[in-house]
Coordinates of C-alpha atoms in Angstrom, one line a residue:
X1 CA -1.0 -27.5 12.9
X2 CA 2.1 -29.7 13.6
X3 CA 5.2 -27.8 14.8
X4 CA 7.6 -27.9 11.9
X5 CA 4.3 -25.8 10.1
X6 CA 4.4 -23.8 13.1
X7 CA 8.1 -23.0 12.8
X8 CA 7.4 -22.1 8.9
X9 CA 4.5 -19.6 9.8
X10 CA 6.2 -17.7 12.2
X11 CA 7.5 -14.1 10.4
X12 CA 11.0 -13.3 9.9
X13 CA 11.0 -10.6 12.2
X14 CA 8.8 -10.5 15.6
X15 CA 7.9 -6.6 16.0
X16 CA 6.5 -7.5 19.2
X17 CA 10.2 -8.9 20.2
X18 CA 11.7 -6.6 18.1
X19 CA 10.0 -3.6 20.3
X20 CA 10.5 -5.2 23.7
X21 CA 14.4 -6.1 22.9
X22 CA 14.8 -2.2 21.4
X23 CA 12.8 -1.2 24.8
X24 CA 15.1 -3.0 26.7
X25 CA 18.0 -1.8 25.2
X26 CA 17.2 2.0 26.0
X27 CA 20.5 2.4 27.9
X28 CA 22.6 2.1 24.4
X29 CA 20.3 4.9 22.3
X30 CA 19.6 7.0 25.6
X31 CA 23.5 7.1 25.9
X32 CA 23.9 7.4 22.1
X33 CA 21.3 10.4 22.1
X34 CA 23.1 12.4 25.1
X35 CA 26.4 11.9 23.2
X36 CA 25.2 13.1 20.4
X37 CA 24.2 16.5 22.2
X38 CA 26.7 16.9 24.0
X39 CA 28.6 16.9 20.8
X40 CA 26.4 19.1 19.1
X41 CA 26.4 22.0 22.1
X42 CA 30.5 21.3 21.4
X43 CA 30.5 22.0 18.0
X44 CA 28.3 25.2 18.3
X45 CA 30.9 26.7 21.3
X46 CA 34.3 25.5 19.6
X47 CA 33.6 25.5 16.5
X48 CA 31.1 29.0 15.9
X49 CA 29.6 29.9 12.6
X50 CA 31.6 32.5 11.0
X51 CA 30.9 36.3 10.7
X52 CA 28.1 36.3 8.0
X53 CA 26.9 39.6 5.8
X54 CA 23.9 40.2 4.1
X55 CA 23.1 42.5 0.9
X56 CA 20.1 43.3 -0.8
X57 CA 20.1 44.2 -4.5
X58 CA 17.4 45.4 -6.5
X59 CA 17.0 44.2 -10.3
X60 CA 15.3 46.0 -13.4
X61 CA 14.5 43.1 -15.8
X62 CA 13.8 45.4 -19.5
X63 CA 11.3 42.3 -20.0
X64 CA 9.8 42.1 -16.7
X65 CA 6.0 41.4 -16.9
X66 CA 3.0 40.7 -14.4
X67 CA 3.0 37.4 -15.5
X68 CA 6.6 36.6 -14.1
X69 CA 7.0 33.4 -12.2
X70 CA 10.4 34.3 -10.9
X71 CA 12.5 32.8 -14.0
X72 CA 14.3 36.1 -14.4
X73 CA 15.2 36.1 -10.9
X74 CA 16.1 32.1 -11.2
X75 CA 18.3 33.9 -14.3
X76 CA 20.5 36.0 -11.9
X77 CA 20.6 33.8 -8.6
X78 CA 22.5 31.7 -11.5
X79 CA 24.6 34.0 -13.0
X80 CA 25.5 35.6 -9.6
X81 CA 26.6 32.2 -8.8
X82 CA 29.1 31.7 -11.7
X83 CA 33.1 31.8 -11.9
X84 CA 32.8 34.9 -14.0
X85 CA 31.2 37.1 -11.0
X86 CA 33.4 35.2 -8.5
X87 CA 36.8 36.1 -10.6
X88 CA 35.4 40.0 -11.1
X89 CA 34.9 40.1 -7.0
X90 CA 38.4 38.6 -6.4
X91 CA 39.8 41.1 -8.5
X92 CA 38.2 44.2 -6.3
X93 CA 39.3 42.5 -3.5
X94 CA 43.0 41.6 -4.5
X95 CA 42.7 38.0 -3.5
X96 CA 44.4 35.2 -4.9
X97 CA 41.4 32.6 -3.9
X98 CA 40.2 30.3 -6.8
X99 CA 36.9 31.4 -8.0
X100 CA 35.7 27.9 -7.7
X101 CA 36.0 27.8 -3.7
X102 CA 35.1 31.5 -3.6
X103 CA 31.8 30.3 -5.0
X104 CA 31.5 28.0 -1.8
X105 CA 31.6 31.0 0.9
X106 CA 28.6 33.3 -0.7
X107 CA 24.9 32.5 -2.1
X108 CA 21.9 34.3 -3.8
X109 CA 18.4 34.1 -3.3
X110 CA 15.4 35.4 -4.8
X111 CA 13.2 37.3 -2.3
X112 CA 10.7 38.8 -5.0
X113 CA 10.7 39.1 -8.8
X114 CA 13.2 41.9 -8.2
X115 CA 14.5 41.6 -5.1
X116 CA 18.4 39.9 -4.4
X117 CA 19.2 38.4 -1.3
X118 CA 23.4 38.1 -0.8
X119 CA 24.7 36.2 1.8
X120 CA 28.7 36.1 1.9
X121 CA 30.8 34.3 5.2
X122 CA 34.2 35.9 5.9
X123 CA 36.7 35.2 8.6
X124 CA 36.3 38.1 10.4
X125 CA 33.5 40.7 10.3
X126 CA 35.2 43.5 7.8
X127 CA 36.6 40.6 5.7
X128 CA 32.4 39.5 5.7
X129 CA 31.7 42.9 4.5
X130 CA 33.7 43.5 2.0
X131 CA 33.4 40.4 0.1
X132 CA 29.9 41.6 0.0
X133 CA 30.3 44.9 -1.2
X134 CA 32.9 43.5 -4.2
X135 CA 30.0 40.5 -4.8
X136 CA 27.4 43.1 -5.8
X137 CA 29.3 45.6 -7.1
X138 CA 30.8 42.9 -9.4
X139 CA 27.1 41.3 -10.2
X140 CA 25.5 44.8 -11.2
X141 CA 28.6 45.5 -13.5
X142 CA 28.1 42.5 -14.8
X143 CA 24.5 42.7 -15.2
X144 CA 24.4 46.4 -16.9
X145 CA 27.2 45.7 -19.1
X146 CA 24.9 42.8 -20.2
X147 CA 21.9 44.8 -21.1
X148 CA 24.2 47.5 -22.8
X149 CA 25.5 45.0 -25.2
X150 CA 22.3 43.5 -26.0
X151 CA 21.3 47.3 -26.6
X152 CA 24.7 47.6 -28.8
X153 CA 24.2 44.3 -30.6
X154 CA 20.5 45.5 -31.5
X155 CA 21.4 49.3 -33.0
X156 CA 24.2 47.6 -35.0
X157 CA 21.2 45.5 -36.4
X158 CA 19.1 48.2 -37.0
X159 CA 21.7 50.1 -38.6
X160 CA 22.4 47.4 -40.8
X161 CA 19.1 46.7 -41.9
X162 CA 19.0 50.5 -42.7
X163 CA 22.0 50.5 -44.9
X164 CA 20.6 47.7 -46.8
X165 CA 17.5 49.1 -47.2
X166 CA 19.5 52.9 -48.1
X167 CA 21.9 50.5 -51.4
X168 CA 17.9 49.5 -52.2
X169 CA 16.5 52.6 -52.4
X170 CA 19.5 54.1 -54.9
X171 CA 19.2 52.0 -57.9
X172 CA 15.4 52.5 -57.6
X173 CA 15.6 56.8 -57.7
X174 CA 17.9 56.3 -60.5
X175 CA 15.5 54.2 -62.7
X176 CA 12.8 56.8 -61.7
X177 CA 15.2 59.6 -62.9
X178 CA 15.9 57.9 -66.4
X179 CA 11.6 57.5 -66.7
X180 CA 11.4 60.8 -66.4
X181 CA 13.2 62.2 -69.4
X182 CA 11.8 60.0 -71.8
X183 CA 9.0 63.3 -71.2
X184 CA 5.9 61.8 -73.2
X185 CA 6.8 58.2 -74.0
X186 CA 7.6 57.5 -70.0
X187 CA 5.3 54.7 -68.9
X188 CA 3.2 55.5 -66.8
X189 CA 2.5 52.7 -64.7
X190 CA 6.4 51.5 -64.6
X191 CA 6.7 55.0 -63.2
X192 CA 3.8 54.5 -60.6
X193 CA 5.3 51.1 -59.5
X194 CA 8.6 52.8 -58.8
X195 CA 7.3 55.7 -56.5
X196 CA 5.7 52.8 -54.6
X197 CA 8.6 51.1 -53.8
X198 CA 10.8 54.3 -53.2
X199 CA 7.9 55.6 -50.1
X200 CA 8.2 51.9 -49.5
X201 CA 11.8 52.6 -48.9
X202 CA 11.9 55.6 -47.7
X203 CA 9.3 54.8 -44.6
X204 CA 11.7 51.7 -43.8
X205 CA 14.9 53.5 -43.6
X206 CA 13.1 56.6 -41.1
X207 CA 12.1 53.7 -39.2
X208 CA 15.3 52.5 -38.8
X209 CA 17.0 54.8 -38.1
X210 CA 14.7 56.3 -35.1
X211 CA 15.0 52.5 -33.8
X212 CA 18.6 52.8 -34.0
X213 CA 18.6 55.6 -32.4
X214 CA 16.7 54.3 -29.1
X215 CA 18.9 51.5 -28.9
X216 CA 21.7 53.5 -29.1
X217 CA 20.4 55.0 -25.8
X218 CA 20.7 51.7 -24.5
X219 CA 18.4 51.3 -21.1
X220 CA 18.7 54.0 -18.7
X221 CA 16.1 52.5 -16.7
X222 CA 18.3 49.3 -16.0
X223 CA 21.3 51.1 -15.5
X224 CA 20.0 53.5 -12.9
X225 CA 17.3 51.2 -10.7
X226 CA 20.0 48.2 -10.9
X227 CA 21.5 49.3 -7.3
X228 CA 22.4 48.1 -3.9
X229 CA 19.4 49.1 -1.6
X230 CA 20.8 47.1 1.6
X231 CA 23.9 47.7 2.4
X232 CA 26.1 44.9 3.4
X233 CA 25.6 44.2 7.5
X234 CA 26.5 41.8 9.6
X235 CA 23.9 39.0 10.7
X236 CA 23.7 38.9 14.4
X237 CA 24.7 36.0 16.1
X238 CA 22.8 34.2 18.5
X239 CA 25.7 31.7 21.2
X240 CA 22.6 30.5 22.6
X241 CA 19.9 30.0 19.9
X242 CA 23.1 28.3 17.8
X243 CA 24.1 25.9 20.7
X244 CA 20.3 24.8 20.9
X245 CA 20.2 24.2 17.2
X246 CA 23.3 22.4 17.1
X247 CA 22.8 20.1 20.0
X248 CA 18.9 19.4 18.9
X249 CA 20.1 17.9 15.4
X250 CA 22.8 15.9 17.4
X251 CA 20.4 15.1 19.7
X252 CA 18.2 13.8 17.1
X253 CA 21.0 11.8 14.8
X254 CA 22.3 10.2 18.0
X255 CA 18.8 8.7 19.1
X256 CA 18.0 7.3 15.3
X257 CA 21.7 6.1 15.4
X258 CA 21.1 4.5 18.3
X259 CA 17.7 3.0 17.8
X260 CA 18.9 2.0 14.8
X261 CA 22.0 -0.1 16.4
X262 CA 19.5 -1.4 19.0
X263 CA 17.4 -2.6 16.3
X264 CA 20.5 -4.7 14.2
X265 CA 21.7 -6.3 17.5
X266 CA 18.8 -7.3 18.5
X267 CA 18.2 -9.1 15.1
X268 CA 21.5 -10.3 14.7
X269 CA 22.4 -11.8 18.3
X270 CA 18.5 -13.5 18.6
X271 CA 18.2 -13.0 22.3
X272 CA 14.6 -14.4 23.9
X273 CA 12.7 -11.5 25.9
X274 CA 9.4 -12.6 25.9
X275 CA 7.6 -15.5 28.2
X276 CA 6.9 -17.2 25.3
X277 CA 10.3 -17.8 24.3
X278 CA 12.0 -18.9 27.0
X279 CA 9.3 -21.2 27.4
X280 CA 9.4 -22.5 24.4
X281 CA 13.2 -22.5 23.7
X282 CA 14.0 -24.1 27.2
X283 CA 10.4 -26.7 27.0
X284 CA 9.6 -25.7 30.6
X285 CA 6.7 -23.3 31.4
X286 CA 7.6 -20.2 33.3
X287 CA 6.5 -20.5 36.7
X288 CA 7.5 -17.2 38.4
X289 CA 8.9 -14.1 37.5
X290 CA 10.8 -11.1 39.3
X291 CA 12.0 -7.6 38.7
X292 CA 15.6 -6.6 38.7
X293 CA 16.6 -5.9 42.2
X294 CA 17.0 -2.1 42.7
X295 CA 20.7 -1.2 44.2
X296 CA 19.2 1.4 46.3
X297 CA 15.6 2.6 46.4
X298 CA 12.8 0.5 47.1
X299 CA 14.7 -2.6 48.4
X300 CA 12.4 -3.9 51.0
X301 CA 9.7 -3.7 47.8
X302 CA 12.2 -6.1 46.2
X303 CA 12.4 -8.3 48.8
X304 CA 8.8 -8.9 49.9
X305 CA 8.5 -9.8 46.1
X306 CA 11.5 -12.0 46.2
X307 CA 9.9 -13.6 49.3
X308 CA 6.5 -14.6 47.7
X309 CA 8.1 -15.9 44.7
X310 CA 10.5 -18.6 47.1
X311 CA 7.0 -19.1 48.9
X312 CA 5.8 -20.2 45.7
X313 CA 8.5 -22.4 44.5
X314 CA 8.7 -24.4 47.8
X315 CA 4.8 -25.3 46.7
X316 CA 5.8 -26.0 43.5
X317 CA 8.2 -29.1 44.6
X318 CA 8.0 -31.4 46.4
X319 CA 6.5 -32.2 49.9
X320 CA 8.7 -35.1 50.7
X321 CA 12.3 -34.9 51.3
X322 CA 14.4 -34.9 48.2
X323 CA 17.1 -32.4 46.8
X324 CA 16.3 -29.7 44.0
X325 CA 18.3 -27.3 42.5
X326 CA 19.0 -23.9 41.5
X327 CA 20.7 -23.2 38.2
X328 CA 21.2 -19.6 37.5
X329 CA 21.6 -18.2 33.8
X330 CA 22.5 -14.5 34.0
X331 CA 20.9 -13.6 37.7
X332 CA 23.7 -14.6 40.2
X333 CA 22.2 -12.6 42.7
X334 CA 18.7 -13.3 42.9
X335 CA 19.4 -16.5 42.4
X336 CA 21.7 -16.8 45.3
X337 CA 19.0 -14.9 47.1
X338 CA 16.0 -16.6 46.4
X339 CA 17.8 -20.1 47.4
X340 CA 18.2 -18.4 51.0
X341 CA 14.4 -17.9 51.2
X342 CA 13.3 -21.0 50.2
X343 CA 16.2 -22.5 52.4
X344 CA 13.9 -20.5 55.2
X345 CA 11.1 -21.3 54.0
X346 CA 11.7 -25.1 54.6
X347 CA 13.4 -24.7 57.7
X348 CA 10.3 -24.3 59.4
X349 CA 8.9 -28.1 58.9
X350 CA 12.5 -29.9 58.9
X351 CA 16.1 -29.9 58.6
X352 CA 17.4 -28.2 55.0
X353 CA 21.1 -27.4 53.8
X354 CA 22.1 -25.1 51.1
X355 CA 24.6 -26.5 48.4
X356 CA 27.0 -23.7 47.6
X357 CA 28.3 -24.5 44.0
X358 CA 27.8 -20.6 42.3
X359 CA 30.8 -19.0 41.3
X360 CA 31.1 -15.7 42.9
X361 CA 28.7 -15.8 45.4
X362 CA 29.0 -16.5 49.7
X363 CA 25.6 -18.5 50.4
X364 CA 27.1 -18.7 53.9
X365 CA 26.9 -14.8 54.4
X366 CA 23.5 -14.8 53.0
X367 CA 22.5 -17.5 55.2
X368 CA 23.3 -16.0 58.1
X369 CA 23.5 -17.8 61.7
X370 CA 20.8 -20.2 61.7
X371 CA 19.0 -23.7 60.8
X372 CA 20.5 -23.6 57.6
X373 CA 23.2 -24.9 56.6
X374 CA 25.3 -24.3 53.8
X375 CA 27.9 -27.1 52.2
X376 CA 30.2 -27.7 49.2
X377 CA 29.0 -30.2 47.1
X378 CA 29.5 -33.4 48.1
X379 CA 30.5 -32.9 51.7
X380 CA 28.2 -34.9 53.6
X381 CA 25.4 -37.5 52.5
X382 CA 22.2 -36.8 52.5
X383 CA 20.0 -37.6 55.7
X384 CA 16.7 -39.4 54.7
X385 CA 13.9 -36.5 56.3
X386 CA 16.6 -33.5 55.2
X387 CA 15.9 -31.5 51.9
X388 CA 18.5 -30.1 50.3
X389 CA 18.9 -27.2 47.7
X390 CA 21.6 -27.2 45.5
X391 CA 22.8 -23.6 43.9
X392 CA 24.7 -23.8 40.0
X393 CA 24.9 -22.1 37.5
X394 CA 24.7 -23.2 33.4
X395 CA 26.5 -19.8 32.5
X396 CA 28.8 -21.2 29.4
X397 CA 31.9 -23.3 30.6
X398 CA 29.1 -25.2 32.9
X399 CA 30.4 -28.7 33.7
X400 CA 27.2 -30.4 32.9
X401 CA 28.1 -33.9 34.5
X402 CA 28.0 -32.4 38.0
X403 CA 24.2 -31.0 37.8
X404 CA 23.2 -34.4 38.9
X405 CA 25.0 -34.1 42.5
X406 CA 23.1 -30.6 43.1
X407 CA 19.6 -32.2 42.7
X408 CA 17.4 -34.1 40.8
X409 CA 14.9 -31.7 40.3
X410 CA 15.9 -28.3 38.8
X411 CA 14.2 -24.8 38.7
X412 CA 15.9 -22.6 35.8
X413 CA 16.7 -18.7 37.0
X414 CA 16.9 -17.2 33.9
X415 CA 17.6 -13.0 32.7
X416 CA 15.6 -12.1 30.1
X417 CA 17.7 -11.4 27.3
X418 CA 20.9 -12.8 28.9
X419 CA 21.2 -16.0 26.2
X420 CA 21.0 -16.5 23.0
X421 CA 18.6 -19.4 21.2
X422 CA 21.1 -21.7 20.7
X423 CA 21.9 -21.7 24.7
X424 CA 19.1 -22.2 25.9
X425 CA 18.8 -25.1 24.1
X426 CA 21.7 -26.6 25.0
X427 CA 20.6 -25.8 28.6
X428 CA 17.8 -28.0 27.1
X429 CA 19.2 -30.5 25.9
X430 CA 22.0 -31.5 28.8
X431 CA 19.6 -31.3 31.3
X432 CA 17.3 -33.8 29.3
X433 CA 20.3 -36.2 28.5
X434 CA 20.9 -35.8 32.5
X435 CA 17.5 -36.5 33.0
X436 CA 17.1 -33.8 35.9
X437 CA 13.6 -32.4 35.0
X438 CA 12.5 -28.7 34.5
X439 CA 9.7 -27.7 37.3
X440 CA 9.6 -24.3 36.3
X441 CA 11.8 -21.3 34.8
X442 CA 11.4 -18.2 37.0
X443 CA 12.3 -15.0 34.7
X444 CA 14.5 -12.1 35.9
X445 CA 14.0 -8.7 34.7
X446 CA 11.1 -9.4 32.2
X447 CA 9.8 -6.6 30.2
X448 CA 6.4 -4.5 32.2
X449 CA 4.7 -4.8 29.1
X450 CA 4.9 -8.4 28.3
X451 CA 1.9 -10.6 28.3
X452 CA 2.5 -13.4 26.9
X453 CA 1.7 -16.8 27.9
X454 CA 4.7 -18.7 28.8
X455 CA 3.2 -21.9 29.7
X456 CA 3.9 -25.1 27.8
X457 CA 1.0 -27.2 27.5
X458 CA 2.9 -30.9 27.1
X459 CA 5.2 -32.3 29.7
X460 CA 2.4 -32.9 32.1
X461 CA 5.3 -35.3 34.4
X462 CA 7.4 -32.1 35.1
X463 CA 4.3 -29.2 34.5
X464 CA 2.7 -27.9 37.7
X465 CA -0.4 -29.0 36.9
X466 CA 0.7 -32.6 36.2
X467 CA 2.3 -32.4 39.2
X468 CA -0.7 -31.4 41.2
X469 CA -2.9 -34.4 39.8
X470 CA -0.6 -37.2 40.5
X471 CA -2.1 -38.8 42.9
X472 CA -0.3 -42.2 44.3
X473 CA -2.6 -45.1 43.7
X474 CA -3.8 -47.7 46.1
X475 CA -2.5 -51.0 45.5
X476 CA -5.0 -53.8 45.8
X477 CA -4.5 -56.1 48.2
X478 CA -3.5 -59.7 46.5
X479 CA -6.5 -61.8 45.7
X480 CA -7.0 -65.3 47.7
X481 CA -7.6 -68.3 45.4
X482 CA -9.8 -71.1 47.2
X483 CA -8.4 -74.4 47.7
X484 CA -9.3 -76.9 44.6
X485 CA -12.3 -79.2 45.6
X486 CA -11.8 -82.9 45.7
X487 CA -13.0 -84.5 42.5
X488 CA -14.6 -88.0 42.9
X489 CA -14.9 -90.2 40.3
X490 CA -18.2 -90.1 38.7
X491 CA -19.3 -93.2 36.5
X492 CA -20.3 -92.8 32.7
X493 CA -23.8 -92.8 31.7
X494 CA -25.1 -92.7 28.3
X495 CA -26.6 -89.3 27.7
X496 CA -28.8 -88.2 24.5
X497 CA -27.1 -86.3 21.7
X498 CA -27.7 -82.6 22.4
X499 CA -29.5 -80.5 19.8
X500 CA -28.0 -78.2 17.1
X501 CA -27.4 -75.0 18.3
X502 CA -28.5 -72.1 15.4
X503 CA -25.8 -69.7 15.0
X504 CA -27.4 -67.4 14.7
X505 CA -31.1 -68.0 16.3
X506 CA -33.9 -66.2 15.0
X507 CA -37.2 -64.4 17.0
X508 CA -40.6 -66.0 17.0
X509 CA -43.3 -63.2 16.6
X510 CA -46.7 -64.3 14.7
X511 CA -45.5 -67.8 14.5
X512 CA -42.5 -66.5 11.8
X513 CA -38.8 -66.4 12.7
X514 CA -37.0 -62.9 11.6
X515 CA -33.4 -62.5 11.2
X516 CA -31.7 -60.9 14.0
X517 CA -29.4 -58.0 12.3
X518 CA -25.8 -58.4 11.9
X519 CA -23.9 -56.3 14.2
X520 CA -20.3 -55.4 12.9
X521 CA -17.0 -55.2 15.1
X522 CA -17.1 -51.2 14.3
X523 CA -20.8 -50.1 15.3
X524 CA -19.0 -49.1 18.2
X525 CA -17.1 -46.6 17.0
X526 CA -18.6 -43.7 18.2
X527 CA -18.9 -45.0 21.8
X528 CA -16.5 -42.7 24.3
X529 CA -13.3 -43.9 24.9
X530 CA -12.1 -44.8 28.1
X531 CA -10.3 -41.9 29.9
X532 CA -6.4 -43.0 31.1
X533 CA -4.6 -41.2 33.8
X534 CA -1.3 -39.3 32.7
X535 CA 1.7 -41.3 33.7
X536 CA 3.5 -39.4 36.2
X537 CA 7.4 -40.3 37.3
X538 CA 5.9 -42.3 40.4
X539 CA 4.0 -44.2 38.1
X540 CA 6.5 -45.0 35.6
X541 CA 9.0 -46.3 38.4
X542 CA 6.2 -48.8 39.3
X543 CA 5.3 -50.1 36.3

């Protein structure tokens, strides 16, 4: 797979790097989550619930069956809810509030199929209760007065019914009274037909008239179990239990808040945190890596770590005098640091000086008094068994033409995280046009977790393991040619013609010649190739 179909397979987003940068940024949504409950515990102590009554009101439904699923209840929770109940409750109370933002300070809820729930705020604790006491007084008016109307509305039907069943029954007694007194030429069975319908009649309008009369009554029952059986009371209120709630729910929309910014930015600014990347984003394979230095605990830790790592990069270049650099991108400090150990670490097989050319930094008071010494660049020449270290930085605002004079090797100290994509490779690219190779790239404050492989497997003239195999090769001393023998004259003597040659000469076997087989130019094909030695910088120079 080339890398352009590399670059098209990779995904969008990287949850590995997306994880590591959102791990990295736990500062920003561990600071967001104590804001947020430190605002929460202020809103519960400044800014307290108000006083809050309860009521309990118990409902006679004239319908209510077994088989109720709670739409009655549903039925009053709504009505209780409604401008008309608000308005009758201002009125007991004398207020001049607008039932529509009454409606906002009080709410109903069914407990059972008979059972209302009242829950009514109030600034203060007797302006709580009354509002409570108006609320149901005002909902079971409301809801008696409702079932007495539909009890009114129903006898007034009934009663009607009756009277038109009563202007019925009157033309019908009359034709049975005009029957009669025809005496012996009534018909019988036009007189039968009209008794029928006059019981008919008759039984409707009784019937009426004792339903009328039980609507009348209206429903008792309603009226007398529709009643407040809680009195309003006061909730108690709980300082502490309120502050925990409140500061757990800003606890909680602070640390998604802040996860969720940590998330954006890193998307958005396209930092590399993983091995991988900065490998791959600067073309040099990472070569070391170190922790962020601790300010106060655990600094000799540090610095044993800090040690081995300058051990190793004094390995990693080269034995024979020369200059090498150190170019800091984010890490002034250990980069200033680890220059000082591997300025010691030299000192012990020959002369080595320290070029001091880090903004913000005093090499000299790191150094100490000792055999190194520290210079400004371009002080004094360079002596031909000294090794010198030069200390830069390629922080934006880098003046990339003066790299060169701090060594011609370069070892990148880079925070993980620090610079975008686009940085690192112009890091990469002006330190190619410069033509100061990359040994290594020694990380700063990598992420625990991280695994993955930052080595680069081209580049073999700057990677360590090129490095390590270029062996200078022997050059073979220059043949000697022997001196061109004397050629005498030598007379002419008739010789025989030679014979023809056969091209292509054939085997005797049995007395017959067989045709040697043709061999073609690519029967050789799958013969091994011959192994060639990578071209290291030493070798390119000679050749």
């Amino acid at each position: 797979m080339t890398s352009a179909e590399k670059a098209n397979s990779e995904p969008l987003v990287d949850l590995q790097r997306l994880v590591v940068s959102v791990r990295r940024r736990r500062r920003l949504w561990v600071a967001t989550a104590l804001l947020g409950l430190i605002a929460g515990g202020l809103v519960a102590m400044l800014m307290p619930s108000p006083p809050t009554a309860v009521a309990q009101i118990l409902v006679i439904h004239p319908d209510d069956s077994p088989t109720d699923s709670g739409t009655l209840m549903r039925t009053d929770v709504a009505v209780l809810e409604t401008t008309k109940t608000a308005g009758e409750a201002l009125k007991k109370l004398n207020s001049t509030q607008a039932p529509e933002e009454f409606l906002k300070d009080y709410e109903g809820l069914g407990l059972t199929n008979n059972v209302l729930q009242l829950t009514v705020k109030g600034k203060t604790r007797d302006e709580a209760l009354a509002r409570a006491q108006a609320i149901s007084e005002a909902f079971i008016a409301e809801y008696v007065g409702r079932n007495q109307a539909a009890a009114a509305a129903q006898q007034k039907a009934l009663l009607d019914q009756r009277n038109q069943a009563q202007n019925e029954l009157t033309p019908i007694e009359a034709s049975i009274v005009t029957e009669e007194a025809k005496g012996r030429n009534a018909n019988p069975a036009q007189l039968e037909r009209l008794y029928s319908r006059r019981a008919e009649l008759t039984s409707k309008i009784s019937d009426y008239d004792g339903r009328a009369q039980e609507a009348g009554i209206g429903t008792p029952k309603v009226a007398a179990g529709t009643q407040i059986v809680d009195a309003p009371r006061i909730l108690p209120h709980s300082l502490l239990k309120t502050l925990a709630t409140d500061a757990g729910i800003g606890f909680a929309l602070g640390l998604l808040a802040g996860l969720g910014l940590a998330a954006v930015t890193s998307v958005v600014k396209d930092r590399p945190v993983l091995r991988r990347e900065i490998s791959r984003h600067l073309g040099a394979s990472v070569i070391a890596q170190l922790p962020d230095p601790p300010r106060f605990l655990r600094r000799s830790q540090a610095e044993t770590g800090r040690r081995r790592v300058a051990a190793t990069l004094v390995r990693a270049v080269r034995q024979e005098g020369g200059s090498v650099s150190l170019l800091d991108l984010g890490a002034r400090r250990v980069t200033a640091a680890l220059a000082v150990d591997m300025a010691r670490e030299l000192a012990e097989k020959g002369p080595v000086s320290l070029v001091d050319d880090l903004p913000k930094t005093n090499l000299r008071e790191l150094a100490g008094e000792g055999p190194i010494q520290v210079l400004d660049r371009g002080d004094v020449p360079m002596a031909a068994q000294e090794r010198r270290i030069g200390v830069g930085s390629i922080e934006p605002g880098t003046a990339w033409t003066d790299l060169e004079f701090l060594g011609a090797e370069t070892i990148l100290v880079v925070r993980a995280g620090h610079a975008n994509t686009e940085w690192l490779h112009t890091v990469a690219r002006q330190l190619a046009d410069r033509r100061i190779p990359i040994i290594g790239v020694v990380v700063v404050d990598p992420d625990p977790r991280d695994h993955t492989d930052g080595t680069l497997w081209d580049g073999l003239h700057t990677a360590l393991r090129g490095r390590a195999g270029a062996v200078p090769e022997r050059k073979a001393p220059p043949e000697r040619r022997a001196p061109r023998p004397v050629v005498k004259p030598v007379e002419r003597v008739a010789t025989p013609a030679p014979k023809p040659v056969e091209m292509f000469p054939r085997e005797k076997k049995n007395g017959r010649r067989h045709p040697t087989p043709y061999k073609r130019a690519d029967d050789n094909a799958d013969q091994p190739t011959k192994r060639f030695k990578p071209v290291s910088p030493d070798n390119a120079e000679a050749l």
